[in-house]
Coordinates of C-alpha atoms in Angstrom, one line a residue:
F1 CA 8.9 90.3 25.2
K2 CA 10.3 94.0 25.0
S3 CA 9.0 94.4 28.8
I4 CA 10.9 91.4 29.8
V5 CA 14.1 92.6 28.3
K6 CA 13.5 96.0 29.9
A7 CA 12.9 94.5 33.2
I8 CA 16.1 92.5 33.2
E9 CA 18.2 95.4 32.1
Y10 CA 16.5 97.4 35.0
E11 CA 17.1 94.7 37.5
I12 CA 21.1 94.6 36.1
Q13 CA 21.4 98.4 36.9
R14 CA 19.3 98.3 40.1
Q15 CA 21.1 95.4 41.9
E16 CA 24.8 96.7 40.6
S17 CA 23.8 100.2 42.3
E18 CA 22.9 98.3 45.4
V19 CA 26.1 96.4 45.6
K20 CA 28.2 99.3 44.9
K21 CA 26.3 101.0 47.8
G22 CA 27.3 97.9 50.0
K23 CA 23.7 96.9 50.5
N24 CA 22.9 93.1 50.3
I25 CA 20.3 92.1 47.6
E26 CA 17.1 90.8 49.2
Q27 CA 15.3 87.8 48.2
E28 CA 11.9 88.9 47.0
T29 CA 9.4 89.0 44.1
R30 CA 9.4 92.1 42.0
A31 CA 6.9 93.2 39.5
W32 CA 7.5 95.4 36.3
D33 CA 5.6 98.7 36.0
D34 CA 5.8 99.4 32.4
A35 CA 4.5 102.9 32.5
K36 CA 7.4 103.9 35.0
G37 CA 9.8 101.5 33.5
M38 CA 11.0 100.2 36.6
T39 CA 10.6 97.1 39.1
I40 CA 8.5 97.3 42.3
T41 CA 8.7 95.1 45.5
M42 CA 5.7 92.9 45.4
R43 CA 6.5 90.3 48.9
K44 CA 9.7 89.4 50.5
K45 CA 11.0 85.8 50.8
E46 CA 13.5 84.6 53.2
T47 CA 13.9 80.8 53.0
Q48 CA 14.1 78.3 50.3
A49 CA 10.7 76.8 51.4
D50 CA 9.2 80.1 50.6
Y51 CA 10.1 79.4 47.0
M52 CA 9.0 75.9 47.1
F53 CA 12.4 74.8 46.8
I54 CA 11.9 71.8 49.2
P55 CA 13.6 68.3 48.8
D56 CA 11.4 65.6 47.3
P57 CA 11.4 62.6 50.2
D58 CA 10.9 60.1 47.4
L59 CA 14.4 61.2 45.8
P60 CA 17.3 60.7 47.9
A61 CA 20.7 62.6 47.4
I62 CA 23.1 60.5 45.4
N63 CA 26.6 61.0 46.1
L64 CA 28.9 60.6 42.9
K65 CA 32.5 60.1 43.6
D66 CA 35.1 62.0 41.4
A67 CA 36.6 58.5 40.2
Y68 CA 33.3 57.3 39.2
I69 CA 32.6 60.4 37.2
K70 CA 36.0 60.3 35.3
K71 CA 35.3 56.6 34.7
I72 CA 32.0 57.3 33.0
S73 CA 33.3 60.5 31.2
K74 CA 36.1 58.1 29.7
I75 CA 33.6 55.8 27.9
L76 CA 31.3 58.6 26.6
P77 CA 31.3 59.4 23.2
E78 CA 32.8 62.6 21.9
K79 CA 30.5 65.7 22.0
P80 CA 28.9 67.0 18.8
A81 CA 30.9 70.3 19.7
Q82 CA 33.9 68.5 19.6
K83 CA 33.4 66.4 16.5
I84 CA 32.6 69.4 14.6
K85 CA 35.8 71.2 15.4
K86 CA 37.7 68.1 14.4
F87 CA 35.8 67.7 11.1
I88 CA 36.5 71.4 10.2
K89 CA 40.3 70.9 11.0
K90 CA 40.0 67.8 8.3
G91 CA 38.8 70.6 5.7
V92 CA 34.8 69.9 5.9
P93 CA 32.6 72.8 5.4
K94 CA 31.1 74.0 8.8
T95 CA 27.6 73.1 7.7
D96 CA 28.4 69.7 6.7
A97 CA 30.4 69.0 9.8
E98 CA 27.2 70.1 11.9
I99 CA 25.2 67.7 10.3
L100 CA 27.4 65.0 10.3
A101 CA 28.3 65.5 13.9
S102 CA 24.5 65.8 14.8
D103 CA 24.0 61.8 14.5
V104 CA 26.3 59.6 16.5
I105 CA 26.0 56.6 13.9
L106 CA 26.6 59.0 10.9
A107 CA 29.7 60.8 12.5
K108 CA 31.2 57.4 13.2
L109 CA 30.5 56.2 9.8
F110 CA 32.1 59.2 8.4
E111 CA 35.4 59.0 10.6
K112 CA 35.9 55.4 9.4
V113 CA 35.5 56.4 5.8
A114 CA 37.5 59.5 6.0
K115 CA 40.5 57.4 6.9
E116 CA 40.8 55.8 3.3
I117 CA 38.9 58.6 1.5
N118 CA 39.4 62.5 1.2
P119 CA 37.6 63.8 4.1
L120 CA 36.0 66.6 1.7
L121 CA 34.7 64.0 -0.7
A122 CA 33.5 61.6 2.3
A123 CA 31.6 64.4 3.8
K124 CA 29.9 65.6 0.6
W125 CA 28.7 62.0 -0.2
L126 CA 27.6 60.9 3.4
R127 CA 25.9 64.2 4.2
R128 CA 24.2 64.5 0.8
E129 CA 23.9 61.2 -1.2
L130 CA 23.8 58.6 1.6
M131 CA 21.1 60.8 3.7
R132 CA 19.2 61.2 0.3
V133 CA 18.8 57.6 -0.3
V134 CA 18.2 56.9 3.7
N135 CA 15.4 59.3 3.7
Y136 CA 13.8 58.1 0.4
N137 CA 13.9 54.5 1.4
K138 CA 12.5 55.7 4.9
L139 CA 15.2 54.0 6.9
D140 CA 17.4 55.6 9.6
M141 CA 21.1 55.4 10.4
E142 CA 20.7 52.5 12.9
N143 CA 19.1 50.0 10.2
I144 CA 20.9 50.7 7.2
P145 CA 22.3 47.5 5.7
I146 CA 25.4 49.0 4.1
T147 CA 28.8 49.5 6.0
E148 CA 31.8 51.6 5.7
K149 CA 33.4 48.9 3.6
H150 CA 30.9 49.6 0.9
L151 CA 31.2 53.2 1.0
I152 CA 34.8 53.2 0.5
Q153 CA 34.9 50.9 -2.3
L154 CA 32.0 53.1 -3.8
L155 CA 34.0 56.4 -3.3
K156 CA 37.5 55.0 -4.2
L157 CA 36.0 54.7 -7.6
V158 CA 34.5 58.2 -7.5
E159 CA 38.1 59.4 -6.3
A160 CA 39.9 57.7 -8.9
D161 CA 37.7 59.3 -11.5
K162 CA 36.9 55.6 -12.8
I163 CA 33.0 56.1 -12.6
T164 CA 30.9 59.0 -12.9
D165 CA 29.0 60.8 -9.9
T166 CA 25.8 59.7 -11.7
T167 CA 26.8 56.0 -11.7
A168 CA 27.8 56.3 -8.2
Q169 CA 24.5 57.6 -7.3
K170 CA 22.7 55.1 -9.1
I171 CA 25.0 52.1 -7.2
L172 CA 24.3 53.7 -3.9
E173 CA 20.6 53.7 -4.4
Q174 CA 20.9 49.8 -5.0
L175 CA 23.3 49.1 -2.3
I176 CA 20.8 50.7 0.5
I177 CA 18.5 48.1 -0.7
K178 CA 20.7 45.0 -0.7
P179 CA 24.5 45.3 -0.2
F180 CA 27.0 43.9 -2.6
D181 CA 30.8 44.1 -3.6
V182 CA 31.0 47.2 -5.5
D183 CA 34.1 46.4 -7.5
D184 CA 32.7 43.4 -8.7
H185 CA 29.4 45.0 -9.8
V186 CA 31.4 47.8 -11.6
K187 CA 33.3 45.2 -13.6
K188 CA 30.4 42.7 -14.5
Q189 CA 28.0 45.5 -15.5
G190 CA 30.7 47.6 -17.5
L191 CA 30.0 50.8 -15.6
L192 CA 33.8 52.0 -15.5
K193 CA 33.9 55.7 -17.0
V194 CA 34.5 56.0 -20.7
G195 CA 37.6 58.2 -20.6
D196 CA 39.2 57.4 -23.8
K197 CA 39.0 60.1 -26.4
S198 CA 38.7 57.8 -29.4
D199 CA 35.7 56.0 -27.7
L200 CA 33.9 59.3 -26.8
E201 CA 34.6 60.8 -30.3
K202 CA 33.0 57.5 -31.8
F203 CA 29.8 57.8 -29.5
C204 CA 29.8 61.6 -30.4
K205 CA 29.8 60.8 -34.2
E206 CA 27.2 58.4 -33.9
A207 CA 25.0 60.8 -32.1
I208 CA 25.8 63.6 -34.5
D209 CA 24.5 61.4 -37.5
E210 CA 21.5 60.1 -35.5
N211 CA 20.3 63.5 -34.3
K212 CA 20.7 65.8 -37.3
K213 CA 17.6 68.0 -36.3
A214 CA 19.0 68.9 -32.9
I215 CA 22.5 69.8 -34.5
E216 CA 20.6 72.0 -37.0
D217 CA 19.0 73.6 -34.0
Y218 CA 22.0 74.0 -32.2
N219 CA 23.8 75.7 -35.1
A220 CA 20.9 78.0 -35.4
G221 CA 21.4 79.2 -31.7
E222 CA 19.5 76.8 -29.7
E223 CA 22.2 75.7 -26.9
K224 CA 19.4 73.4 -25.3
A225 CA 19.7 71.2 -28.6
L226 CA 23.3 70.3 -27.6
N227 CA 22.0 69.0 -24.3
F228 CA 19.7 66.7 -25.9
V229 CA 22.5 65.3 -28.0
V230 CA 24.6 65.0 -24.8
G231 CA 21.9 63.2 -23.2
Q232 CA 21.6 60.6 -25.8
I233 CA 25.4 60.0 -25.5
M234 CA 25.1 59.3 -21.9
R235 CA 22.2 56.9 -22.7
K236 CA 24.5 55.1 -25.2
T237 CA 27.1 54.9 -22.4
R238 CA 24.7 54.2 -19.6
G239 CA 26.0 57.3 -17.8
T240 CA 29.7 56.1 -17.9
A241 CA 30.8 59.2 -19.9
D242 CA 31.7 62.5 -18.5
P243 CA 29.2 65.0 -19.8
E244 CA 31.3 68.1 -19.8
K245 CA 34.0 66.0 -21.9
V246 CA 31.2 64.8 -24.3
K247 CA 30.0 68.6 -24.7
E248 CA 33.5 69.7 -25.5
I249 CA 34.2 66.9 -28.2
L250 CA 30.8 67.8 -29.7
K251 CA 31.3 71.3 -30.2
K252 CA 34.8 70.5 -31.9
L253 CA 33.2 68.1 -34.2
I254 CA 30.3 70.1 -35.1

C-alpha cells in the first residue's frame, strides 16, 4: 500500500513537471520501481480500444433531457447529507443525526414527531429506544405497527414529566407488539408519575419500616443499601416515582 501512495505522489510530480515544460502527457501504462522510487514506461496506448474502452452493442446510449432530469430530481427524497445538516440545525447531536438520516423511514418518522416534540428528545427516543425495541423484536422500519401518532402521544407524556422514562420504555415495548391509545392506557393502568411530595414521603416511610436491615447497613456506610430501598419503592409505585426524588426524600427521613 505504501508503494501505491509513493507511485501516485511520483506521478503527480512527474506529470506536473512535464506540463510545465510544455510537453503532453502520453497515454501509456507505467510500472513502479520500488528500488529506484520511480515509475517506468511499460507500453504506449493511443486509443480507447487499446484500453478496452469500447461500447457494448447491447447497451444503446440513452439521451436524457434536462427537463426530465429536473422532474425526477424534484420527486427524489432529500439526500442523507442534506437531512443530517437539517437535523443538526434543530439541535440534534451529529451522531444521532447521522443514524436518523441513514434510514428513509426513520428520518421521515423523526421529522413528523419533531413537529410536536422537542427535536432533541425525539431524536434520543427514536435513535435509541425505538431502534432498541425494533431490533429486539427482529423487525425493520418498514413493518413496525406503530405510527408517529403513538410516538407523539408517548413523548408528550415524557416531555411534560407525567410519566417516568422507565414507564415510557415499558409502554414502547408493548406498543411495538400491538398499538393502542397511549393516553387511555396510562390512565387505566394508573401509570402517571407519582410527583406529590406527601405521596412520595408516605411510600418512603413504609419502605424504611419494612427494610430496617437495609437502613442499618446504609447508616453503617453501605451506599448500595439505599439503592435497594429505592428499588422497593419503585416496585410499590410500579416505576411511576422519580428515583432521584425518592432517594432525596429517603436521605432526609433517615
